[in-house]
Tab-separated table of C-alpha atoms in Angstrom:
chain	number	residue	atom	x	y	z
A	1	UNK	CA	86.804	105.833	102.499
A	2	UNK	CA	88.438	103.109	104.557
A	3	UNK	CA	89.585	100.374	102.147
A	4	UNK	CA	90.959	98.154	104.792
A	5	UNK	CA	88.897	97.738	107.948
A	6	UNK	CA	89.505	96.087	111.269
A	7	UNK	CA	86.184	96.374	112.958
A	8	UNK	CA	87.210	95.112	116.447
A	9	UNK	CA	89.345	97.618	118.240
A	10	UNK	CA	90.232	95.087	120.955
A	11	UNK	CA	90.144	91.398	121.706
A	12	UNK	CA	90.913	89.624	124.991
A	13	UNK	CA	91.873	86.025	124.975
A	14	UNK	CA	92.995	83.533	127.614
A	15	UNK	CA	96.563	82.182	127.405
A	16	UNK	CA	96.709	78.907	125.432
A	17	UNK	CA	93.709	79.604	123.498
A	18	UNK	CA	93.151	80.680	119.995
A	19	UNK	CA	93.193	84.385	119.017
A	20	UNK	CA	91.408	85.269	115.746
A	21	UNK	CA	91.889	88.781	114.449
A	22	UNK	CA	89.716	89.872	111.412
A	23	UNK	CA	90.204	92.276	108.493
A	24	UNK	CA	87.905	93.238	105.736
A	25	UNK	CA	88.775	95.035	102.492
A	26	UNK	CA	86.780	96.670	99.674
A	27	UNK	CA	89.233	97.016	96.874
A	28	UNK	CA	89.222	93.874	94.593
A	29	UNK	CA	92.574	95.026	93.072
A	30	UNK	CA	94.358	94.143	96.361
A	31	UNK	CA	96.688	91.356	95.598
A	32	UNK	CA	98.956	91.142	98.655
A	33	UNK	CA	98.123	91.240	102.277
A	34	UNK	CA	100.258	91.641	105.374
A	35	UNK	CA	99.965	91.546	109.138
A	36	UNK	CA	102.052	93.749	111.350
A	37	UNK	CA	102.400	93.614	115.179
A	38	UNK	CA	103.122	96.639	117.309
A	39	UNK	CA	104.238	96.935	120.857
A	40	UNK	CA	103.861	100.264	122.704
A	41	UNK	CA	106.640	102.769	121.861
A	42	UNK	CA	107.987	100.670	119.099
A	43	UNK	CA	107.655	100.614	115.346
A	44	UNK	CA	105.383	98.014	113.744
A	45	UNK	CA	107.083	94.691	112.788
A	46	UNK	CA	106.194	92.289	110.005
A	47	UNK	CA	104.486	89.136	111.153
A	48	UNK	CA	103.088	87.282	108.148
A	49	UNK	CA	101.792	87.861	104.637
A	50	UNK	CA	99.683	86.121	101.939
A	51	UNK	CA	99.385	86.616	98.203
A	52	UNK	CA	95.901	86.764	96.745
A	53	UNK	CA	96.683	83.543	94.743
A	54	UNK	CA	96.640	81.652	97.996
A	55	UNK	CA	93.979	81.079	100.650
A	56	UNK	CA	96.217	80.208	103.585
A	57	UNK	CA	99.850	80.877	104.822
A	58	UNK	CA	101.230	79.381	107.995
A	59	UNK	CA	104.315	80.405	110.086
A	60	UNK	CA	104.638	78.606	113.352
A	61	UNK	CA	101.796	79.680	115.567
A	62	UNK	CA	100.447	82.182	113.150
A	63	UNK	CA	98.206	81.377	110.222
A	64	UNK	CA	96.653	83.938	107.868
A	65	UNK	CA	93.538	82.945	105.856
A	66	UNK	CA	92.245	84.799	102.804
A	67	UNK	CA	88.687	84.542	101.510
A	68	UNK	CA	88.658	86.604	98.340
A	69	UNK	CA	85.047	86.190	97.490
A	70	UNK	CA	84.169	87.760	100.874
A	71	UNK	CA	87.133	90.187	100.739
A	72	UNK	CA	88.055	88.973	104.226
A	73	UNK	CA	91.180	87.851	105.867
A	74	UNK	CA	91.943	86.640	109.433
A	75	UNK	CA	94.923	85.994	111.538
A	76	UNK	CA	94.991	82.922	113.857
A	77	UNK	CA	97.359	82.682	116.655
A	78	UNK	CA	97.452	79.265	118.304
A	79	UNK	CA	98.257	78.888	121.156
A	80	UNK	CA	98.102	82.520	122.299
A	81	UNK	CA	100.834	83.709	124.676
A	82	UNK	CA	100.985	86.734	127.002
A	83	UNK	CA	103.883	88.015	124.776
A	84	UNK	CA	101.387	88.198	121.920
A	85	UNK	CA	99.598	91.189	123.588
A	86	UNK	CA	100.079	94.028	121.105
A	87	UNK	CA	98.242	95.914	118.433
A	88	UNK	CA	97.889	94.106	115.161
A	89	UNK	CA	97.546	95.872	111.847
A	90	UNK	CA	96.463	94.314	108.583
A	91	UNK	CA	97.693	95.983	105.332
A	92	UNK	CA	97.106	95.558	101.684
A	93	UNK	CA	98.695	96.440	98.449
A	94	UNK	CA	96.919	97.099	95.120
A	95	UNK	CA	98.274	95.334	91.951
A	96	UNK	CA	98.398	98.670	90.037
A	97	UNK	CA	100.169	100.283	92.980
A	98	UNK	CA	103.340	102.337	92.228
A	99	UNK	CA	105.918	102.599	94.878
A	100	UNK	CA	104.847	99.716	96.977
A	101	UNK	CA	102.270	101.652	98.891
A	102	UNK	CA	100.407	99.832	101.683
A	103	UNK	CA	96.982	100.589	102.990
A	104	UNK	CA	96.492	99.843	106.661
A	105	UNK	CA	93.528	99.059	108.748
A	106	UNK	CA	92.907	100.729	112.114
A	107	UNK	CA	94.424	98.003	114.276
A	108	UNK	CA	93.124	95.484	116.844
A	109	UNK	CA	94.546	95.478	120.334
A	110	UNK	CA	95.105	91.897	121.485
A	111	UNK	CA	95.396	91.203	125.154
A	112	UNK	CA	96.352	87.655	126.122
A	113	UNK	CA	95.640	86.981	129.862
A	114	UNK	CA	97.559	84.370	131.836
B	1	UNK	CA	116.833	95.663	113.321
B	2	UNK	CA	116.017	97.332	109.985
B	3	UNK	CA	118.807	99.896	110.411
B	4	UNK	CA	116.402	102.843	110.609
B	5	UNK	CA	116.761	105.546	113.157
B	6	UNK	CA	114.345	108.455	113.626
B	7	UNK	CA	115.075	111.755	115.360
B	8	UNK	CA	114.009	113.316	117.367
B	9	UNK	CA	112.117	110.484	119.182
B	10	UNK	CA	109.945	112.908	121.093
B	11	UNK	CA	109.146	116.654	120.426
B	12	UNK	CA	106.735	119.214	121.791
B	13	UNK	CA	106.206	122.324	119.794
B	14	UNK	CA	103.765	125.204	119.523
B	15	UNK	CA	101.189	125.838	116.786
B	16	UNK	CA	102.650	127.750	113.797
B	17	UNK	CA	106.147	126.715	114.284
B	18	UNK	CA	108.098	124.594	111.615
B	19	UNK	CA	109.149	121.099	112.544
B	20	UNK	CA	111.464	118.740	110.721
B	21	UNK	CA	111.637	114.987	111.479
B	22	UNK	CA	114.515	112.841	110.182
B	23	UNK	CA	114.713	109.224	109.085
B	24	UNK	CA	117.966	107.799	108.549
B	25	UNK	CA	118.757	104.352	107.026
B	26	UNK	CA	122.089	102.609	106.895
B	27	UNK	CA	121.431	100.037	104.153
B	28	UNK	CA	120.955	102.255	100.928
B	29	UNK	CA	117.464	101.267	100.176
B	30	UNK	CA	115.665	103.062	97.383
B	31	UNK	CA	112.226	103.224	98.882
B	32	UNK	CA	111.354	105.145	102.040
B	33	UNK	CA	108.023	106.159	103.478
B	34	UNK	CA	106.474	108.442	106.095
B	35	UNK	CA	103.346	107.329	108.063
B	36	UNK	CA	101.428	108.834	110.903
B	37	UNK	CA	99.614	106.700	113.452
B	38	UNK	CA	96.452	107.959	115.167
B	39	UNK	CA	93.841	106.176	117.207
B	40	UNK	CA	91.002	104.875	115.070
B	41	UNK	CA	92.936	105.484	111.846
B	42	UNK	CA	95.811	102.994	111.921
B	43	UNK	CA	98.802	103.923	109.880
B	44	UNK	CA	98.306	106.475	107.064
B	45	UNK	CA	100.841	107.278	104.318
B	46	UNK	CA	102.030	110.855	104.162
B	47	UNK	CA	104.622	110.820	101.504
B	48	UNK	CA	107.106	108.379	100.007
B	49	UNK	CA	110.310	108.439	98.019
B	50	UNK	CA	111.547	106.101	95.329
B	51	UNK	CA	115.009	107.624	94.999
B	52	UNK	CA	117.097	110.716	95.596
B	53	UNK	CA	114.925	113.772	94.798
B	54	UNK	CA	112.055	111.516	93.745
B	55	UNK	CA	109.117	111.798	96.017
B	56	UNK	CA	105.316	111.458	95.793
B	57	UNK	CA	102.221	112.162	97.986
B	58	UNK	CA	100.387	109.686	100.100
B	59	UNK	CA	96.704	109.815	101.359
B	60	UNK	CA	97.359	112.478	104.077
B	61	UNK	CA	100.014	114.807	102.537
B	62	UNK	CA	98.355	118.230	103.263
B	63	UNK	CA	100.427	120.342	105.578
B	64	UNK	CA	103.563	118.237	105.054
B	65	UNK	CA	106.497	118.323	102.716
B	66	UNK	CA	109.478	116.015	102.260
B	67	UNK	CA	112.957	115.980	100.918
B	68	UNK	CA	115.524	113.406	100.005
B	69	UNK	CA	118.856	114.789	98.945
B	70	UNK	CA	120.758	111.662	99.957
B	71	UNK	CA	119.751	107.935	99.721
B	72	UNK	CA	120.165	107.564	103.507
B	73	UNK	CA	117.958	110.423	104.742
B	74	UNK	CA	114.284	111.228	104.178
B	75	UNK	CA	113.143	114.347	105.873
B	76	UNK	CA	109.525	115.252	106.837
B	77	UNK	CA	108.620	119.030	107.350
B	78	UNK	CA	105.634	120.501	108.880
B	79	UNK	CA	105.885	124.042	107.567
B	80	UNK	CA	103.507	125.472	110.213
B	81	UNK	CA	102.459	122.876	112.720
B	82	UNK	CA	98.845	122.611	113.838
B	83	UNK	CA	97.287	120.613	116.727
B	84	UNK	CA	95.844	118.183	114.203
B	85	UNK	CA	99.431	117.059	113.276
B	86	UNK	CA	99.923	115.851	116.852
B	87	UNK	CA	100.643	112.163	116.240
B	88	UNK	CA	103.253	109.343	116.109
B	89	UNK	CA	105.305	109.505	112.933
B	90	UNK	CA	106.916	106.340	111.571
B	91	UNK	CA	109.438	106.098	108.811
B	92	UNK	CA	109.633	102.774	106.923
B	93	UNK	CA	111.827	101.333	104.065
B	94	UNK	CA	111.305	98.707	101.476
B	95	UNK	CA	114.331	96.363	101.174
B	96	UNK	CA	113.865	94.892	97.636
B	97	UNK	CA	112.408	95.989	94.350
B	98	UNK	CA	109.033	94.243	93.875
B	99	UNK	CA	108.809	93.231	97.507
B	100	UNK	CA	105.923	94.523	99.579
B	101	UNK	CA	107.178	94.062	103.093
B	102	UNK	CA	108.109	97.347	104.748
B	103	UNK	CA	110.283	97.653	107.782
B	104	UNK	CA	109.618	100.470	110.263
B	105	UNK	CA	111.678	102.761	112.478
B	106	UNK	CA	111.005	103.352	116.104
B	107	UNK	CA	108.735	106.409	115.519
B	108	UNK	CA	108.735	110.030	116.675
B	109	UNK	CA	106.020	111.250	119.032
B	110	UNK	CA	105.162	114.790	118.049
B	111	UNK	CA	102.889	117.018	120.262
B	112	UNK	CA	101.654	120.356	118.892
B	113	UNK	CA	100.302	122.646	121.649
């Protein structure tokens, strides 16, 4: 049972345009969400996060939106750059969670073309 | 740089052999995690540790054991490797109590023939 889903395995965007990566979840007890970026042959690196008490968090070119009623979050990258080409994972934590365990989605591979 | 190293970085082994992967951190953090990454599955938690000798199972713990005898080292053991355990394994740490952000090591690519 996949509690965090990224239904688009891949996304291709032109440089300078907006990239929108989507993530859906099923567990209403999730209270904290994160996005990670992963380059080939490297470990995932933290990108941005959002608490369930907010609906938007912004950090430079990256903005995460949370729609709790729809159990949906999205990551917007504006403007997209070729260096943003990577696999993006969303992750979630449940409020009752012990040990800080995160549940990850399957990942979306973003390709930004010059 | 999260101060995490993993060894070995690559390993090829045969079905039925034991394999131990090592995660080493330099910052004395309490929480450490082992994940596997597979296409179509993202990252899945195998085991985690919340202190020396304190460990617990994750969602895909069958076939794996862990040990943590020192704060800085978290070992993942495949007692008898199977082809289904071919994967990329990542270790992660959590830097602060109550924080949710995890920092990942560079990964170990394991191939079981």
